[in-house]
Coordinates of C-alpha atoms and ligand atoms in Angstrom, one line a residue:
X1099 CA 44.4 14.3 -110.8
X1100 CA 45.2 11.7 -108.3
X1101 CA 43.3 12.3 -105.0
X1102 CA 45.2 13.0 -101.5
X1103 CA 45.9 9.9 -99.5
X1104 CA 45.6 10.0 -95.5
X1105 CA 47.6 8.0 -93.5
X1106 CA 46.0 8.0 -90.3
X1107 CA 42.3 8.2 -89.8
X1108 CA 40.2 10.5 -88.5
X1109 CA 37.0 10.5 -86.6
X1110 CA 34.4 11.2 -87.8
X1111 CA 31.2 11.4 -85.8
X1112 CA 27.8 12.2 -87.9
X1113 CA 25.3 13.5 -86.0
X1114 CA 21.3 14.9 -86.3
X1115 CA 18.9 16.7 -88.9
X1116 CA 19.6 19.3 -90.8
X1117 CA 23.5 19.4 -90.3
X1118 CA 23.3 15.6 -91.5
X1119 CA 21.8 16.7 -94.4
X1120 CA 24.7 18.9 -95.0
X1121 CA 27.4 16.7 -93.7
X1122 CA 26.5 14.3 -96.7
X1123 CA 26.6 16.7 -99.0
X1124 CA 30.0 18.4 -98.0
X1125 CA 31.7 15.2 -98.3
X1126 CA 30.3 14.2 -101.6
X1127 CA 30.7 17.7 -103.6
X1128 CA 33.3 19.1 -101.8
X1129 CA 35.4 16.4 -100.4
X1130 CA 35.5 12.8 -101.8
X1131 CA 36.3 14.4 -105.6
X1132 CA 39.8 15.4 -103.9
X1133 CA 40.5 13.2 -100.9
X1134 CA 40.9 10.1 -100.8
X1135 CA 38.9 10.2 -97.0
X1136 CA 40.3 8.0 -94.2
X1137 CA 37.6 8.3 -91.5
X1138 CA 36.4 6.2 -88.8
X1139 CA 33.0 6.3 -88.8
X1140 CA 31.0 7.2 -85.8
X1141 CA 26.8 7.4 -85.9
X1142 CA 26.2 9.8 -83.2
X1143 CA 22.7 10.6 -85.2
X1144 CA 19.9 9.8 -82.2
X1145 CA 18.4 7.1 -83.3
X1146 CA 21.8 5.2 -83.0
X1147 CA 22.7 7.1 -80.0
X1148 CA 19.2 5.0 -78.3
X1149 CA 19.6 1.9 -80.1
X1150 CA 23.3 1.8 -78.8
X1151 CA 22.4 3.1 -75.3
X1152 CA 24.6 6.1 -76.0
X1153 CA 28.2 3.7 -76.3
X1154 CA 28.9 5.2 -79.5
X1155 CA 29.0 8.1 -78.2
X1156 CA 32.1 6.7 -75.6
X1157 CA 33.9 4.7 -78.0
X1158 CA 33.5 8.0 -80.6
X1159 CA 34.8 9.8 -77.9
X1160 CA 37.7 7.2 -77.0
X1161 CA 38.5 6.4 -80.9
X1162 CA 39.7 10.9 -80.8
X1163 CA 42.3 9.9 -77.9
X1164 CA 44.0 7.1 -79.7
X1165 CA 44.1 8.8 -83.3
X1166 CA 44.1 12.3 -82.3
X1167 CA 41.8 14.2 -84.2
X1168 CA 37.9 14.2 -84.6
X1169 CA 35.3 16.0 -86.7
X1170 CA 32.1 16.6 -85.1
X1171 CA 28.3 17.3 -86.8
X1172 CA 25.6 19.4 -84.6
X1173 CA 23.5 16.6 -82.9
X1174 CA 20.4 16.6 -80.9
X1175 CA 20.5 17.4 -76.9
X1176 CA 17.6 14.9 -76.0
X1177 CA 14.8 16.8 -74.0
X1178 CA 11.1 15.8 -73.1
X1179 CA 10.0 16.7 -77.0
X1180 CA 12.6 14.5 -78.3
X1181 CA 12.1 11.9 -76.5
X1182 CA 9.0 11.8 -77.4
X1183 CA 9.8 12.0 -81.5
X1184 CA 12.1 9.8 -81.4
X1185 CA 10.8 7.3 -79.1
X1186 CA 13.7 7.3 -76.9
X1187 CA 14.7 4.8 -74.3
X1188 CA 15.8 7.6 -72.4
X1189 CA 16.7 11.3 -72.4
X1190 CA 20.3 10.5 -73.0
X1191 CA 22.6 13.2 -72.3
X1192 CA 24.2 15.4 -74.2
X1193 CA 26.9 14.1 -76.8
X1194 CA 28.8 17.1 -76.5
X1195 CA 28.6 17.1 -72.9
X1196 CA 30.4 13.3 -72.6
X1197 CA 33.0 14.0 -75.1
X1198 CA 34.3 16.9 -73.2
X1199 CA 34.5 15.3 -69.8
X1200 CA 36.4 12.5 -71.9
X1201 CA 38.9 14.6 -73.7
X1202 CA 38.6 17.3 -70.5
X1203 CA 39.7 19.9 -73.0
X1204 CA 38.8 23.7 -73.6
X1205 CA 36.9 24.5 -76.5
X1206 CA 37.5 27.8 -78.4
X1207 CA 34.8 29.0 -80.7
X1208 CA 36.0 31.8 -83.6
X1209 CA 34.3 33.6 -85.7
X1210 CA 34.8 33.5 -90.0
X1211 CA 34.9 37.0 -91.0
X1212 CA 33.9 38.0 -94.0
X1213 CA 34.1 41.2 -96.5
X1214 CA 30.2 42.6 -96.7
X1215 CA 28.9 41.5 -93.1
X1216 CA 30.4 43.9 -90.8
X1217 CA 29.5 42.8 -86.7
X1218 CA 26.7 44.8 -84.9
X1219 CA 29.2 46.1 -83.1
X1220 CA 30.9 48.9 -85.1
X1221 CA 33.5 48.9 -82.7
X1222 CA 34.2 45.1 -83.2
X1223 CA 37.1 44.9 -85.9
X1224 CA 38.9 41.6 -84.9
X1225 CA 37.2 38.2 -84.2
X1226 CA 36.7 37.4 -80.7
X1227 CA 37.8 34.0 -79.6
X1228 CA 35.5 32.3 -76.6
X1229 CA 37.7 29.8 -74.9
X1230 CA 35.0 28.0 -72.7
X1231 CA 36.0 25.5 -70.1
X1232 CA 34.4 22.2 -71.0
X1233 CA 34.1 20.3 -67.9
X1234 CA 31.8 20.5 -65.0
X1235 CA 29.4 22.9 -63.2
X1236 CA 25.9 23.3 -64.2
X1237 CA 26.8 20.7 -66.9
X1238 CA 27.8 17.6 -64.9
X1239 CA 25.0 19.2 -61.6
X1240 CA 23.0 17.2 -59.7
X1241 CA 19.5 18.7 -58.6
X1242 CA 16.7 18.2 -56.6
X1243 CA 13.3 19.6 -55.9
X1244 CA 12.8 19.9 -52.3
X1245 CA 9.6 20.1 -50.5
X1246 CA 8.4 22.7 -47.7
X1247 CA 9.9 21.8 -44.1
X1248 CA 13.3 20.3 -45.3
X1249 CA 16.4 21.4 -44.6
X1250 CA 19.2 21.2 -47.5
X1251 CA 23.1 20.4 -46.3
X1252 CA 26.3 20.0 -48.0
X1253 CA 28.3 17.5 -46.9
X1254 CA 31.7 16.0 -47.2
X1255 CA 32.7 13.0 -46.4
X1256 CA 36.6 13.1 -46.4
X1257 CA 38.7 10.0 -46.8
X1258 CA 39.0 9.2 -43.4
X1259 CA 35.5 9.6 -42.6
X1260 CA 35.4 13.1 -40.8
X1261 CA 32.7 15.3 -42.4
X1262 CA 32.3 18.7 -43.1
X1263 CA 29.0 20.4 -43.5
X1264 CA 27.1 23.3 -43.8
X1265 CA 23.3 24.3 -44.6
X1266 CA 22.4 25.5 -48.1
X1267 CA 18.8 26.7 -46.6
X1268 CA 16.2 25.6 -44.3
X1269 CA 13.1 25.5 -46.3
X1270 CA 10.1 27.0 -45.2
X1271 CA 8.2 26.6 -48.5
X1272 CA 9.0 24.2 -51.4
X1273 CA 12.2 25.0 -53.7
X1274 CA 15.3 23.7 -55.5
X1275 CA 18.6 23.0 -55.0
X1276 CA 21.5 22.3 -57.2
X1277 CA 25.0 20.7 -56.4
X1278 CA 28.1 21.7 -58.7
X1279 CA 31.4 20.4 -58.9
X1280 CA 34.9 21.1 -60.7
X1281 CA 38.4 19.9 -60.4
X1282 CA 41.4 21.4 -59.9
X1283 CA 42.8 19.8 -62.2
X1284 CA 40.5 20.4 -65.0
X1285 CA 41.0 24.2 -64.3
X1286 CA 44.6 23.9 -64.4
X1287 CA 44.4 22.2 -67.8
X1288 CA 41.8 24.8 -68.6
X1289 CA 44.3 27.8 -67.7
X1290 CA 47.1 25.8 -69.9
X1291 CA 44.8 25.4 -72.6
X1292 CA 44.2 29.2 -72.5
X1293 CA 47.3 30.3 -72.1
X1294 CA 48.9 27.6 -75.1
X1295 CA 46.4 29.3 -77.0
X1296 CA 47.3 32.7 -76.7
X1297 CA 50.8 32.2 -77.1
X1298 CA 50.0 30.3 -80.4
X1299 CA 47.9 33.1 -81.7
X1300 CA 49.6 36.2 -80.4
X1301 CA 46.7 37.6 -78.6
X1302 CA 45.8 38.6 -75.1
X1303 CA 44.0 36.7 -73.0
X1304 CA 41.3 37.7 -70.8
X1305 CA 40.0 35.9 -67.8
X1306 CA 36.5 36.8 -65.6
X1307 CA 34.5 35.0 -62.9
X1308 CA 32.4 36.2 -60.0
X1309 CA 34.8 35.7 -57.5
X1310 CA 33.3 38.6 -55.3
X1311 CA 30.1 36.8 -55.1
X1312 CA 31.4 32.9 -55.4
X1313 CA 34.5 33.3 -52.9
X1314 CA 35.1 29.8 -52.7
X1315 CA 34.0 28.2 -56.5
X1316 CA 34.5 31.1 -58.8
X1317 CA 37.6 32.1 -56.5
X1318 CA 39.4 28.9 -57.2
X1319 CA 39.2 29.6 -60.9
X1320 CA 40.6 32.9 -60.2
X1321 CA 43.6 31.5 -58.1
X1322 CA 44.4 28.5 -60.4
X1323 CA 45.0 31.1 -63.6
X1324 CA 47.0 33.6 -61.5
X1325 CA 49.6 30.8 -60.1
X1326 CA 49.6 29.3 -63.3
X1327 CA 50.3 32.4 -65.0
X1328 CA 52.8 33.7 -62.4
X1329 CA 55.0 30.7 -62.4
X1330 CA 54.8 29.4 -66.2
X1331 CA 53.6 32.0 -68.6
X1332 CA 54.4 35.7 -67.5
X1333 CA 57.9 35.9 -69.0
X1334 CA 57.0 34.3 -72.2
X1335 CA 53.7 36.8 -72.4
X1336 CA 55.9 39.3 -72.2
X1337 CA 58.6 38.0 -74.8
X1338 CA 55.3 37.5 -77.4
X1339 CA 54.1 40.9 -76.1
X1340 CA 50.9 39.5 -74.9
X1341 CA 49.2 40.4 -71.7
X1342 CA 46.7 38.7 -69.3
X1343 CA 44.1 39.9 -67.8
X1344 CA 41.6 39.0 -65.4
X1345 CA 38.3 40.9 -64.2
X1346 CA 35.1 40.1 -62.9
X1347 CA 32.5 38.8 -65.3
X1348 CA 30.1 41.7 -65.6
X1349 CA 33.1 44.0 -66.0
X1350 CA 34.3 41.4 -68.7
X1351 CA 31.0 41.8 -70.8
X1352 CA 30.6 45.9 -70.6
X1353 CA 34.4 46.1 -72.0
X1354 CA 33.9 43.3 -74.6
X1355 CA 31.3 45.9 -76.0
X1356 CA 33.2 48.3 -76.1
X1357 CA 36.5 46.2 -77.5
X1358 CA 38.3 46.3 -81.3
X1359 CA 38.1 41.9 -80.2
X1360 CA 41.3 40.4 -81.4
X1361 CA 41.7 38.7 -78.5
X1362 CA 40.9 35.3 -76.2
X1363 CA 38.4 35.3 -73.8
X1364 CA 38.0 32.6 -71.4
X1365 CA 34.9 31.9 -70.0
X1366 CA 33.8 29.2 -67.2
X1367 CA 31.8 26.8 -68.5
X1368 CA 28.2 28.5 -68.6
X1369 CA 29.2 31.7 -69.6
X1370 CA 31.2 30.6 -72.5
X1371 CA 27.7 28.5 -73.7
X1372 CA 25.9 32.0 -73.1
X1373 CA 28.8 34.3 -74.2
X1374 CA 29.7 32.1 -77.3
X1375 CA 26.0 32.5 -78.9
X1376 CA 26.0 36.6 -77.9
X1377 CA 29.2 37.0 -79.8
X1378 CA 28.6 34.9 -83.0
X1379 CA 25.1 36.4 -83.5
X1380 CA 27.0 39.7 -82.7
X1381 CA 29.5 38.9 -85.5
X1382 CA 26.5 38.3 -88.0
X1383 CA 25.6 34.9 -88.0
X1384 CA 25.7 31.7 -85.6
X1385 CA 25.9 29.6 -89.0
X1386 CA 29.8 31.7 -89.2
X1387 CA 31.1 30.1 -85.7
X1388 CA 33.8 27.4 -85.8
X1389 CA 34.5 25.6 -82.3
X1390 CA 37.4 23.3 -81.8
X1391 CA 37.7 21.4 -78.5
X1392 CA 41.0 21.3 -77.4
X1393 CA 42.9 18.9 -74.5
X1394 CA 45.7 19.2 -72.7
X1395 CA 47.5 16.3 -73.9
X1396 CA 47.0 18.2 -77.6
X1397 CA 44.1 16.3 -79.1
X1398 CA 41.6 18.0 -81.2
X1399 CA 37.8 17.9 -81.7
X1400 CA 36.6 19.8 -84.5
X1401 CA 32.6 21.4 -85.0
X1402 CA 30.5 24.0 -85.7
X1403 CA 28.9 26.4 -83.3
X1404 CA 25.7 26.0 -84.3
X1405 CA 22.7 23.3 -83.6
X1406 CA 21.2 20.8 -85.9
X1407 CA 18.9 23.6 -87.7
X1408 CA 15.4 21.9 -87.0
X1409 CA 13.4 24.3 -88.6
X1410 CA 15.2 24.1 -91.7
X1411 CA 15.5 20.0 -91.2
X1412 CA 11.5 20.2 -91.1
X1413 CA 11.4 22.4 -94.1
X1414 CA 13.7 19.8 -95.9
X1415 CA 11.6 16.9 -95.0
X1416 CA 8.5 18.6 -96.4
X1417 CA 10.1 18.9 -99.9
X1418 CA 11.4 21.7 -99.6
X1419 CA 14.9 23.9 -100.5
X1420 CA 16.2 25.0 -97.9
X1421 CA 19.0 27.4 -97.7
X1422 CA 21.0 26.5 -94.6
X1423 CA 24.6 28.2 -94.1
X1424 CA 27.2 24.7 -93.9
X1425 CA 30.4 27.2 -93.8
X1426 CA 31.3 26.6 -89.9
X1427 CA 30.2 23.1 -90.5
X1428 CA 32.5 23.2 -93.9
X1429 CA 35.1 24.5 -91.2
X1430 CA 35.5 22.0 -88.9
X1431 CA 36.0 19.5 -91.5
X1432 CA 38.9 22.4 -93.1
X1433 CA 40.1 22.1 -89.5
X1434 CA 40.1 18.4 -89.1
X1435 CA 41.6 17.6 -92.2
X1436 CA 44.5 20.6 -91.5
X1437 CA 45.5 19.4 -88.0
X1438 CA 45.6 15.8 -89.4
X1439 CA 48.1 17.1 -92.1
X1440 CA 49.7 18.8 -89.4
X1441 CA 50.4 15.6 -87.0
X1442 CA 50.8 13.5 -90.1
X1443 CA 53.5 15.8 -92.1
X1444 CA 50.8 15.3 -94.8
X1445 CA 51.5 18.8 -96.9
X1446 CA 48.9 18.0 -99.8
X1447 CA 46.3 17.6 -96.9
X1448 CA 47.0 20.5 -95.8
X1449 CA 47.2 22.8 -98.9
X1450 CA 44.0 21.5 -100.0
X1451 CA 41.9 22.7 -96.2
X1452 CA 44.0 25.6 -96.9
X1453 CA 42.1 26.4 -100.7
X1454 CA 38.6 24.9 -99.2
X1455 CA 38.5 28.1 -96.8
X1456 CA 39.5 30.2 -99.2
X1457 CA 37.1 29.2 -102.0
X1458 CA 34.3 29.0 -99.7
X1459 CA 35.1 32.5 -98.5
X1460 CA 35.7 33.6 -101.6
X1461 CA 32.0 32.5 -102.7
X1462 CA 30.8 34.9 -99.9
X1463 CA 32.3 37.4 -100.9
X1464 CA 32.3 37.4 -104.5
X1465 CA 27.7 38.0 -103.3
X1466 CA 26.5 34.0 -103.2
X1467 CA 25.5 33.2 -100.5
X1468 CA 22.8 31.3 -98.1
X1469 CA 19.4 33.5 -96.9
X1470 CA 21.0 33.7 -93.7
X1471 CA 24.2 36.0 -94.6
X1472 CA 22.0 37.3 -97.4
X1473 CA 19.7 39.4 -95.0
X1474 CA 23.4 40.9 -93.0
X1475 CA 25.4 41.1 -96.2
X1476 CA 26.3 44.6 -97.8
X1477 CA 27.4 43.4 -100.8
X1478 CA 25.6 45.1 -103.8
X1479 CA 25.8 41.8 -105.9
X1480 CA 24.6 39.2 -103.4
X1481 CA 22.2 36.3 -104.6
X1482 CA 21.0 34.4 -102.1
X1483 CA 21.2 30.3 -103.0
X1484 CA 19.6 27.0 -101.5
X1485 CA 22.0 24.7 -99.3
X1486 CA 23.3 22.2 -102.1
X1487 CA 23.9 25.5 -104.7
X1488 CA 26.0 27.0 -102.2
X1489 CA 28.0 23.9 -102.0
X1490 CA 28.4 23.6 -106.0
X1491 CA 29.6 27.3 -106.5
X1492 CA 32.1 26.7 -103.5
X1493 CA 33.1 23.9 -105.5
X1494 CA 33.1 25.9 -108.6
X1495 CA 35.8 28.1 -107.3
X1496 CA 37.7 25.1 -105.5
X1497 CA 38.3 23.1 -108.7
X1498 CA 40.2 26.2 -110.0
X1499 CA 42.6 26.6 -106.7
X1500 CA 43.0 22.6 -106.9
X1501 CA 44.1 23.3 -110.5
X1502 CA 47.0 25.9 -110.2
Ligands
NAP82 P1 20.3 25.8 -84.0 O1 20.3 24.5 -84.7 O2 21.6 26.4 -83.8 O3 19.4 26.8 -84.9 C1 18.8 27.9 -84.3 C2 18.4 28.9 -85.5 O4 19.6 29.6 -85.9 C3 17.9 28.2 -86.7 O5 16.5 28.0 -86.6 C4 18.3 29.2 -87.8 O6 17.4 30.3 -87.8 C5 19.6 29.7 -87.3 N1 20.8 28.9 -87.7 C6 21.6 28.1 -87.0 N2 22.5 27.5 -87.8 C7 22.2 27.9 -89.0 C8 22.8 27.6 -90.3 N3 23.9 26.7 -90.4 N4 22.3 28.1 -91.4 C9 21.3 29.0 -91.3 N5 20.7 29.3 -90.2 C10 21.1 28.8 -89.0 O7 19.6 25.7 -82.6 P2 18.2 25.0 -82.2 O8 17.2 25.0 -83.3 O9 17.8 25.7 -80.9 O10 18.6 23.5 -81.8 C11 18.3 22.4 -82.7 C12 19.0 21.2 -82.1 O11 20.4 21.4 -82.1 C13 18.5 20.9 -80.7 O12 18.1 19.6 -80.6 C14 19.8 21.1 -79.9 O13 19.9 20.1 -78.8 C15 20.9 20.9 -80.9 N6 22.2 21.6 -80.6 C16 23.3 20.9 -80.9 C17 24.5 21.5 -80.7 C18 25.8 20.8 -81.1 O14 25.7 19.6 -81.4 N7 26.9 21.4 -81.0 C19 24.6 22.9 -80.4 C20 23.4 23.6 -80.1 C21 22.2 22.9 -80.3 P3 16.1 30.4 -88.7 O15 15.3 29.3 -88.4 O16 15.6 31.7 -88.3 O17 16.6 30.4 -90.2
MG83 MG1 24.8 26.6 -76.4

């Protein structure tokens, strides 16, 4: 059988670990046997991360605006610990952090359901879609320790020099402060983003801040999606039968609880890191969370959920088998490789991310599976298998769809 050709490239950016371990392996079972893969390569593992002062990172991140699409591994967010391990030059920040403020796009994490792992929340019968702004706040801060006697001010220097300024606190005793920051614009493309996606997926969309306590910041965010909505999107919500909805943040979580999901919910920034975690662990396992960042100007940066699995990366370098879940990983590559087809008019590329999901669901649900869904799963038959098996019986099953 002759392998599927790409046209265009995509990017691919390798990253840290565990999730390295795996990338290699998806490519080479699952992958190269089928596609003929067209990638630009990108080492966003650490160590090239330091010995290329974090440029590869940039151009990674610039290389996804001129061909479109990008497929992303987990990589390490340096802190003190790392940069110890690893020697670091300096506790460079993180990956994920500089791509999105290069792309500026939303990123909307989903979770793959499957037959014998029912959610922890009985009342949860339809994934739940975190759409989580990707720029700014507590993300792109600046923060500083202030000693006892100080007095902390905000001030803006306008462009013709007047100033405005107010005290954050007049300390008595030592503290901290923190400075945050967004753009209008970034929320606007944010609320676009949201609203694109809801449209595309026939589902409502829900919106929460804490505007009653943040009347300035959080309020913005409020205004921005209601005049957006208002003057764009109401009529054609209501052609696709969709509704918006926007409520305060603690509100937002108490009715997510009680929810059926099958719906988007947009989250600022912090509360969509927080919020994203709570529901995919709610849904069964973090390892089952896809995550696609998406900009306005429609490009698309494909990963999983999760982190670089450490523990199991430590377990691997002692010798040992380790059986770590690569579906969400095995995901964004499906994604990647679809959306590529998609922009491309490449129908064979497509087809083939198309029987990739399905075979590796089906090997979930057929009772193989990693230790992770082996603890949630229901599934009378399950056998639980190391990282690479997992990959071999997904291919087992793929080889027959590739066949028909
Ligand atoms: P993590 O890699 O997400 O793993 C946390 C725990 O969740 C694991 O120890 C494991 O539990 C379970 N888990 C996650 N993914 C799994 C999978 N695919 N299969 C099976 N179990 C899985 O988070 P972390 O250990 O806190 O972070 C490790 C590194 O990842 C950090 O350096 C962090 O900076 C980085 N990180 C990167 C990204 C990203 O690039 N998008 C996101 C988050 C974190 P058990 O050990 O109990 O089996
Ligand atoms: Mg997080």
């Amino acid at each position: 059988m002759a392998k599927i050709q790409m046209n265009t490239p995509l990017v691919e950016m390798d990253g840290d670990e565990m999730t390295r371990i795996l990338w290699k392996e998806i490519k080479e079972i699952l992958l190269a046997p089928y596609v003929d893969l067209n990638t630009e390569y990108y080492d966003l593992g650490l160590e090239n991360r330091d010995a290329t002062n974090d440029q590869v990172t940039v151009d990674s991140a610039e290389a996804t605006k001129k061909y479109g699409v990008a497929v992303k591994c987990a990589t390490i967010t340096p802190n003190a610990a790392r940069v110890k391990e690893y020697n670091l030059k300096k506790m460079w920040k993180s990956p994920n952090g500089t791509i999105r403020a290069i792309l500026d796009g939303t990123v909307f994490r989903s979770p793959i359901l499957v037959k014998g792992i029912s959610p922890f929340l009985s009342t949860w019968k339809k994934p739940i879609t975190i759409a989580r702004h990707a720029y700014g706040d507590v993300y792109r801060d600046v923060e500083m320790q202030v000693p006892a006697g100080a007095k902390a001010e905000l001030v803006v220097t306008r462009a013709d020099g007047t100033q405005e300024r107010v005290t954050i606190h007049d300390f008595e005793t030592p503290g901290v402060i923190q400075g945050m920051h967004n753009i209008d614009k970034s929320i606007e493309s944010f609320a676009r983003s949201c609203f694109n996606y809801a449209l595309d997926k026939k589902e409502d969309l829900w919106f929460a801040t804490k505007d009653t306590i943040s009347k300035k910041y959080d309020h913005r965010f409020k205004d921005i999606f209601a005049e957006i909505f208002e003057s764009e999107y109401k009529e054609k919500f209501e052609k696709a039968g969709i509704s918006y909805f926007y409520t305060l943040i603690d509100d937002a979580v108490a009715r997510v609880v009680r929810s059926e999901g099958g719906y988007i919910w947009a989250c600022k920034n912090y509360d969509g890191d927080v919020m994203s975690d709570m529901v995919a662990t709610a849904f069964g396992s973090l390892a089952m969370m896809t995550s696609v960042l998406v900009s306005p100007d429609g490009i698309y940066e494909y990963e999983a959920a999760h982190g670089t699995v450490q523990r199991h990366y430590y377990r691997h370098l002692k010798g040992e088998k380790t059986s770590t879940n690569s579906m969400a990983t095995l995901f964004a590559w499906s994604g990647a490789l679809r959306k590529r087809g998609e922009l491309d008019g490449n129908e064979a590329l497509m087809a083939f991310a198309d029987k990739l999901e399905k075979a590796s669901i089906q090997t979930i649900e057929e009772g193989v599976m990693t230790g992770d869904l082996y603890t949630l799963s229901t599934l009378p038959n399950k056998v639980s298998v190391d990282s690479e098996t997992f990959l071999h019986e997904i291919n087992k099953r793929l080889a027959v769809l590739m066949a028909d």
